[in-house]
Amino acid sequence: FADTLQATGLLDGRLIEGIEFAASTTRNVPHGLGRKYRGYLVVSVNAKAIIQVDDAENNNKSQFLALQSYGTACTASLWVF
């Protein structure tokens, strides 16, 4: 089981806490992985919001996630891998 989980790359990540989002505004969040990120999980969020990648602004995946909170301003924590 552990080998399978390790092979997915999910464990090779970083927790980023306390990211503040304004409603419907793209935010470049530095992830600090030293490589292109493969994905992210929203670990917690303090409002009813959808957080997703803004593909039009996501130009430098090796350093940032270009994310936007749709619906409302919020504070979130992410696991980036």
mmCIF file of N, CA and C in Angstrom:
data_model
loop_
_atom_site.group_PDB
_atom_site.id
_atom_site.type_symbol
_atom_site.label_atom_id
_atom_site.label_comp_id
_atom_site.label_asym_id
_atom_site.label_seq_id
_atom_site.Cartn_x
_atom_site.Cartn_y
_atom_site.Cartn_z
ATOM 1 N N PHE A 1 0.815 -1.203 0.000
ATOM 2 C CA PHE A 1 0.000 0.000 0.000
ATOM 3 C C PHE A 1 0.855 1.262 0.000
ATOM 4 N N ALA A 2 1.851 1.284 0.870
ATOM 5 C CA ALA A 2 2.706 2.473 0.977
ATOM 6 C C ALA A 2 3.488 2.720 -0.310
ATOM 7 N N ASP A 3 3.950 1.661 -0.965
ATOM 8 C CA ASP A 3 4.665 1.815 -2.233
ATOM 9 C C ASP A 3 3.764 2.435 -3.291
ATOM 10 N N THR A 4 2.522 1.988 -3.351
ATOM 11 C CA THR A 4 1.562 2.532 -4.316
ATOM 12 C C THR A 4 1.301 4.004 -4.035
ATOM 13 N N LEU A 5 1.117 4.349 -2.788
ATOM 14 C CA LEU A 5 0.882 5.740 -2.414
ATOM 15 C C LEU A 5 2.086 6.611 -2.729
ATOM 16 N N GLN A 6 3.265 6.127 -2.462
ATOM 17 C CA GLN A 6 4.495 6.868 -2.763
ATOM 18 C C GLN A 6 4.631 7.092 -4.264
ATOM 19 N N ALA A 7 4.276 6.100 -5.069
ATOM 20 C CA ALA A 7 4.403 6.187 -6.523
ATOM 21 C C ALA A 7 3.476 7.240 -7.132
ATOM 22 N N THR A 8 2.390 7.586 -6.464
ATOM 23 C CA THR A 8 1.454 8.586 -6.992
ATOM 24 C C THR A 8 2.031 9.992 -6.927
ATOM 25 N N GLY A 9 3.027 10.208 -6.074
ATOM 26 C CA GLY A 9 3.609 11.539 -5.904
ATOM 27 C C GLY A 9 2.878 12.391 -4.880
ATOM 28 N N LEU A 10 1.784 11.891 -4.353
ATOM 29 C CA LEU A 10 0.984 12.651 -3.405
ATOM 30 C C LEU A 10 1.745 12.988 -2.123
ATOM 31 N N LEU A 11 2.607 12.087 -1.683
ATOM 32 C CA LEU A 11 3.353 12.324 -0.445
ATOM 33 C C LEU A 11 4.505 13.300 -0.621
ATOM 34 N N ASP A 12 4.946 13.494 -1.847
ATOM 35 C CA ASP A 12 6.057 14.400 -2.141
ATOM 36 C C ASP A 12 5.506 15.808 -2.330
ATOM 37 N N GLY A 13 5.030 16.398 -1.237
ATOM 38 C CA GLY A 13 4.363 17.686 -1.324
ATOM 39 C C GLY A 13 4.664 18.583 -0.152
ATOM 40 N N ARG A 14 3.852 19.615 -0.055
ATOM 41 C CA ARG A 14 4.076 20.651 0.956
ATOM 42 C C ARG A 14 2.737 21.253 1.366
ATOM 43 N N LEU A 15 2.560 21.474 2.658
ATOM 44 C CA LEU A 15 1.372 22.129 3.185
ATOM 45 C C LEU A 15 1.599 23.631 3.189
ATOM 46 N N ILE A 16 0.674 24.365 2.597
ATOM 47 C CA ILE A 16 0.726 25.831 2.601
ATOM 48 C C ILE A 16 -0.529 26.312 3.315
ATOM 49 N N GLU A 17 -0.345 27.013 4.422
ATOM 50 C CA GLU A 17 -1.473 27.419 5.264
ATOM 51 C C GLU A 17 -1.727 28.915 5.191
ATOM 52 N N GLY A 18 -2.966 29.289 5.484
ATOM 53 C CA GLY A 18 -3.334 30.688 5.634
ATOM 54 C C GLY A 18 -3.266 31.522 4.365
ATOM 55 N N ILE A 19 -3.634 30.961 3.229
ATOM 56 C CA ILE A 19 -3.624 31.701 1.970
ATOM 57 C C ILE A 19 -4.912 32.514 1.884
ATOM 58 N N GLU A 20 -4.781 33.809 1.755
ATOM 59 C CA GLU A 20 -5.955 34.678 1.684
ATOM 60 C C GLU A 20 -6.305 34.969 0.231
ATOM 61 N N PHE A 21 -7.574 34.744 -0.107
ATOM 62 C CA PHE A 21 -8.080 34.976 -1.448
ATOM 63 C C PHE A 21 -9.145 36.057 -1.418
ATOM 64 N N ALA A 22 -9.076 36.979 -2.380
ATOM 65 C CA ALA A 22 -10.168 37.909 -2.623
ATOM 66 C C ALA A 22 -11.125 37.219 -3.592
ATOM 67 N N ALA A 23 -12.382 37.602 -3.580
ATOM 68 C CA ALA A 23 -13.367 36.968 -4.453
ATOM 69 C C ALA A 23 -13.025 37.207 -5.917
ATOM 70 N N SER A 24 -12.966 36.124 -6.687
ATOM 71 C CA SER A 24 -12.792 36.159 -8.147
ATOM 72 C C SER A 24 -11.557 36.936 -8.605
ATOM 73 N N THR A 25 -10.489 36.894 -7.820
ATOM 74 C CA THR A 25 -9.218 37.520 -8.179
ATOM 75 C C THR A 25 -8.141 36.448 -8.178
ATOM 76 N N THR A 26 -7.354 36.392 -9.247
ATOM 77 C CA THR A 26 -6.298 35.387 -9.336
ATOM 78 C C THR A 26 -5.157 35.727 -8.396
ATOM 79 N N ARG A 27 -4.672 34.722 -7.706
ATOM 80 C CA ARG A 27 -3.552 34.883 -6.782
ATOM 81 C C ARG A 27 -2.473 33.875 -7.158
ATOM 82 N N ASN A 28 -1.248 34.344 -7.376
ATOM 83 C CA ASN A 28 -0.109 33.453 -7.616
ATOM 84 C C ASN A 28 0.451 33.021 -6.266
ATOM 85 N N VAL A 29 0.286 31.748 -5.965
ATOM 86 C CA VAL A 29 0.717 31.197 -4.683
ATOM 87 C C VAL A 29 2.037 30.452 -4.906
ATOM 88 N N PRO A 30 3.140 30.942 -4.316
ATOM 89 C CA PRO A 30 4.411 30.220 -4.460
ATOM 90 C C PRO A 30 4.337 28.895 -3.697
ATOM 91 N N HIS A 31 4.719 27.796 -4.363
ATOM 92 C CA HIS A 31 4.596 26.493 -3.718
ATOM 93 C C HIS A 31 5.904 25.958 -3.160
ATOM 94 N N GLY A 32 7.056 26.431 -3.618
ATOM 95 C CA GLY A 32 8.334 26.043 -3.036
ATOM 96 C C GLY A 32 8.740 24.587 -3.233
ATOM 97 N N LEU A 33 8.199 23.907 -4.225
ATOM 98 C CA LEU A 33 8.542 22.498 -4.456
ATOM 99 C C LEU A 33 9.860 22.317 -5.199
ATOM 100 N N GLY A 34 10.306 23.347 -5.897
ATOM 101 C CA GLY A 34 11.540 23.229 -6.673
ATOM 102 C C GLY A 34 11.349 22.467 -7.973
ATOM 103 N N ARG A 35 10.109 22.300 -8.378
ATOM 104 C CA ARG A 35 9.759 21.609 -9.613
ATOM 105 C C ARG A 35 8.327 22.005 -9.972
ATOM 106 N N LYS A 36 7.881 21.596 -11.137
ATOM 107 C CA LYS A 36 6.500 21.834 -11.542
ATOM 108 C C LYS A 36 5.564 21.037 -10.638
ATOM 109 N N TYR A 37 4.513 21.661 -10.153
ATOM 110 C CA TYR A 37 3.574 20.934 -9.307
ATOM 111 C C TYR A 37 2.716 19.990 -10.159
ATOM 112 N N ARG A 38 2.234 18.928 -9.536
ATOM 113 C CA ARG A 38 1.380 17.953 -10.231
ATOM 114 C C ARG A 38 -0.080 18.147 -9.897
ATOM 115 N N GLY A 39 -0.342 18.672 -8.711
ATOM 116 C CA GLY A 39 -1.721 18.885 -8.295
ATOM 117 C C GLY A 39 -1.774 19.514 -6.921
ATOM 118 N N TYR A 40 -2.970 19.728 -6.434
ATOM 119 C CA TYR A 40 -3.155 20.301 -5.099
ATOM 120 C C TYR A 40 -4.478 19.806 -4.532
ATOM 121 N N LEU A 41 -4.559 19.829 -3.221
ATOM 122 C CA LEU A 41 -5.789 19.511 -2.504
ATOM 123 C C LEU A 41 -6.098 20.654 -1.561
ATOM 124 N N VAL A 42 -7.341 21.061 -1.499
ATOM 125 C CA VAL A 42 -7.756 22.057 -0.515
ATOM 126 C C VAL A 42 -7.953 21.305 0.794
ATOM 127 N N VAL A 43 -7.134 21.651 1.776
ATOM 128 C CA VAL A 43 -7.174 20.973 3.074
ATOM 129 C C VAL A 43 -8.228 21.604 3.975
ATOM 130 N N SER A 44 -8.308 22.928 3.943
ATOM 131 C CA SER A 44 -9.325 23.626 4.718
ATOM 132 C C SER A 44 -9.634 24.965 4.055
ATOM 133 N N VAL A 45 -10.848 25.434 4.273
ATOM 134 C CA VAL A 45 -11.278 26.744 3.762
ATOM 135 C C VAL A 45 -12.341 27.269 4.725
ATOM 136 N N ASN A 46 -12.318 28.578 4.974
ATOM 137 C CA ASN A 46 -13.199 29.124 6.010
ATOM 138 C C ASN A 46 -14.477 29.752 5.469
ATOM 139 N N ALA A 47 -14.798 29.536 4.195
ATOM 140 C CA ALA A 47 -16.023 30.085 3.609
ATOM 141 C C ALA A 47 -16.506 29.142 2.515
ATOM 142 N N LYS A 48 -17.719 29.372 2.055
ATOM 143 C CA LYS A 48 -18.266 28.567 0.960
ATOM 144 C C LYS A 48 -17.689 29.104 -0.341
ATOM 145 N N ALA A 49 -16.627 28.466 -0.841
ATOM 146 C CA ALA A 49 -15.931 28.956 -2.026
ATOM 147 C C ALA A 49 -15.386 27.780 -2.821
ATOM 148 N N ILE A 50 -15.215 27.999 -4.099
ATOM 149 C CA ILE A 50 -14.565 27.030 -4.979
ATOM 150 C C ILE A 50 -13.206 27.608 -5.336
ATOM 151 N N ILE A 51 -12.146 26.852 -5.068
ATOM 152 C CA ILE A 51 -10.789 27.305 -5.382
ATOM 153 C C ILE A 51 -10.285 26.454 -6.533
ATOM 154 N N GLN A 52 -9.955 27.125 -7.643
ATOM 155 C CA GLN A 52 -9.475 26.377 -8.795
ATOM 156 C C GLN A 52 -8.387 27.140 -9.527
ATOM 157 N N VAL A 53 -7.645 26.393 -10.354
ATOM 158 C CA VAL A 53 -6.549 26.967 -11.131
ATOM 159 C C VAL A 53 -7.117 27.891 -12.197
ATOM 160 N N ASP A 54 -6.495 29.045 -12.351
ATOM 161 C CA ASP A 54 -6.814 29.967 -13.436
ATOM 162 C C ASP A 54 -5.863 29.652 -14.587
ATOM 163 N N ASP A 55 -6.295 28.816 -15.520
ATOM 164 C CA ASP A 55 -5.428 28.344 -16.603
ATOM 165 C C ASP A 55 -4.839 29.476 -17.438
ATOM 166 N N ALA A 56 -5.562 30.553 -17.612
ATOM 167 C CA ALA A 56 -5.066 31.677 -18.410
ATOM 168 C C ALA A 56 -3.884 32.366 -17.744
ATOM 169 N N GLU A 57 -3.790 32.297 -16.426
ATOM 170 C CA GLU A 57 -2.727 32.973 -15.680
ATOM 171 C C GLU A 57 -1.669 32.011 -15.146
ATOM 172 N N ASN A 58 -1.829 30.719 -15.376
ATOM 173 C CA ASN A 58 -0.955 29.718 -14.772
ATOM 174 C C ASN A 58 0.260 29.462 -15.671
ATOM 175 N N ASN A 59 1.155 30.450 -15.766
ATOM 176 C CA ASN A 59 2.278 30.424 -16.703
ATOM 177 C C ASN A 59 3.567 29.832 -16.142
ATOM 178 N N ASN A 60 3.742 29.809 -14.841
ATOM 179 C CA ASN A 60 5.003 29.368 -14.255
ATOM 180 C C ASN A 60 4.745 28.294 -13.196
ATOM 181 N N LYS A 61 4.375 27.099 -13.652
ATOM 182 C CA LYS A 61 3.985 26.021 -12.742
ATOM 183 C C LYS A 61 5.132 25.508 -11.888
ATOM 184 N N SER A 62 6.368 25.809 -12.270
ATOM 185 C CA SER A 62 7.501 25.355 -11.463
ATOM 186 C C SER A 62 7.698 26.216 -10.216
ATOM 187 N N GLN A 63 7.037 27.370 -10.153
ATOM 188 C CA GLN A 63 7.166 28.229 -8.980
ATOM 189 C C GLN A 63 5.838 28.581 -8.311
ATOM 190 N N PHE A 64 4.768 28.660 -9.095
ATOM 191 C CA PHE A 64 3.493 29.173 -8.575
ATOM 192 C C PHE A 64 2.313 28.302 -8.972
ATOM 193 N N LEU A 65 1.252 28.424 -8.184
ATOM 194 C CA LEU A 65 -0.091 27.996 -8.580
ATOM 195 C C LEU A 65 -0.883 29.276 -8.778
ATOM 196 N N ALA A 66 -1.477 29.457 -9.931
ATOM 197 C CA ALA A 66 -2.352 30.603 -10.173
ATOM 198 C C ALA A 66 -3.757 30.156 -9.803
ATOM 199 N N LEU A 67 -4.227 30.583 -8.643
ATOM 200 C CA LEU A 67 -5.507 30.124 -8.113
ATOM 201 C C LEU A 67 -6.485 31.274 -7.959
ATOM 202 N N GLN A 68 -7.758 30.917 -8.029
ATOM 203 C CA GLN A 68 -8.814 31.901 -7.871
ATOM 204 C C GLN A 68 -9.904 31.295 -6.999
ATOM 205 N N SER A 69 -10.451 32.109 -6.108
ATOM 206 C CA SER A 69 -11.583 31.697 -5.294
ATOM 207 C C SER A 69 -12.841 32.244 -5.948
ATOM 208 N N TYR A 70 -13.684 31.343 -6.399
ATOM 209 C CA TYR A 70 -14.941 31.756 -7.019
ATOM 210 C C TYR A 70 -16.028 31.794 -5.962
ATOM 211 N N GLY A 71 -16.750 32.867 -5.923
ATOM 212 C CA GLY A 71 -17.869 32.966 -5.005
ATOM 213 C C GLY A 71 -17.666 33.971 -3.892
ATOM 214 N N THR A 72 -16.562 33.850 -3.168
ATOM 215 C CA THR A 72 -16.386 34.732 -2.020
ATOM 216 C C THR A 72 -14.913 34.795 -1.608
ATOM 217 N N ALA A 73 -14.578 35.801 -0.858
ATOM 218 C CA ALA A 73 -13.237 35.882 -0.270
ATOM 219 C C ALA A 73 -13.126 34.797 0.795
ATOM 220 N N CYS A 74 -11.928 34.261 0.976
ATOM 221 C CA CYS A 74 -11.754 33.196 1.963
ATOM 222 C C CYS A 74 -10.275 33.071 2.326
ATOM 223 N N THR A 75 -10.018 32.270 3.331
ATOM 224 C CA THR A 75 -8.674 31.866 3.712
ATOM 225 C C THR A 75 -8.631 30.345 3.630
ATOM 226 N N ALA A 76 -7.597 29.824 2.960
ATOM 227 C CA ALA A 76 -7.528 28.382 2.727
ATOM 228 C C ALA A 76 -6.145 27.850 3.015
ATOM 229 N N SER A 77 -6.062 26.545 3.211
ATOM 230 C CA SER A 77 -4.808 25.819 3.301
ATOM 231 C C SER A 77 -4.806 24.755 2.223
ATOM 232 N N LEU A 78 -3.640 24.550 1.594
ATOM 233 C CA LEU A 78 -3.525 23.610 0.477
ATOM 234 C C LEU A 78 -2.394 22.624 0.718
ATOM 235 N N TRP A 79 -2.561 21.405 0.212
ATOM 236 C CA TRP A 79 -1.470 20.446 0.098
ATOM 237 C C TRP A 79 -1.108 20.440 -1.378
ATOM 238 N N VAL A 80 0.114 20.855 -1.706
ATOM 239 C CA VAL A 80 0.576 20.930 -3.086
ATOM 240 C C VAL A 80 1.588 19.813 -3.298
ATOM 241 N N PHE A 81 1.434 19.081 -4.401
ATOM 242 C CA PHE A 81 2.340 17.973 -4.683
ATOM 243 C C PHE A 81 2.761 17.969 -6.138
#
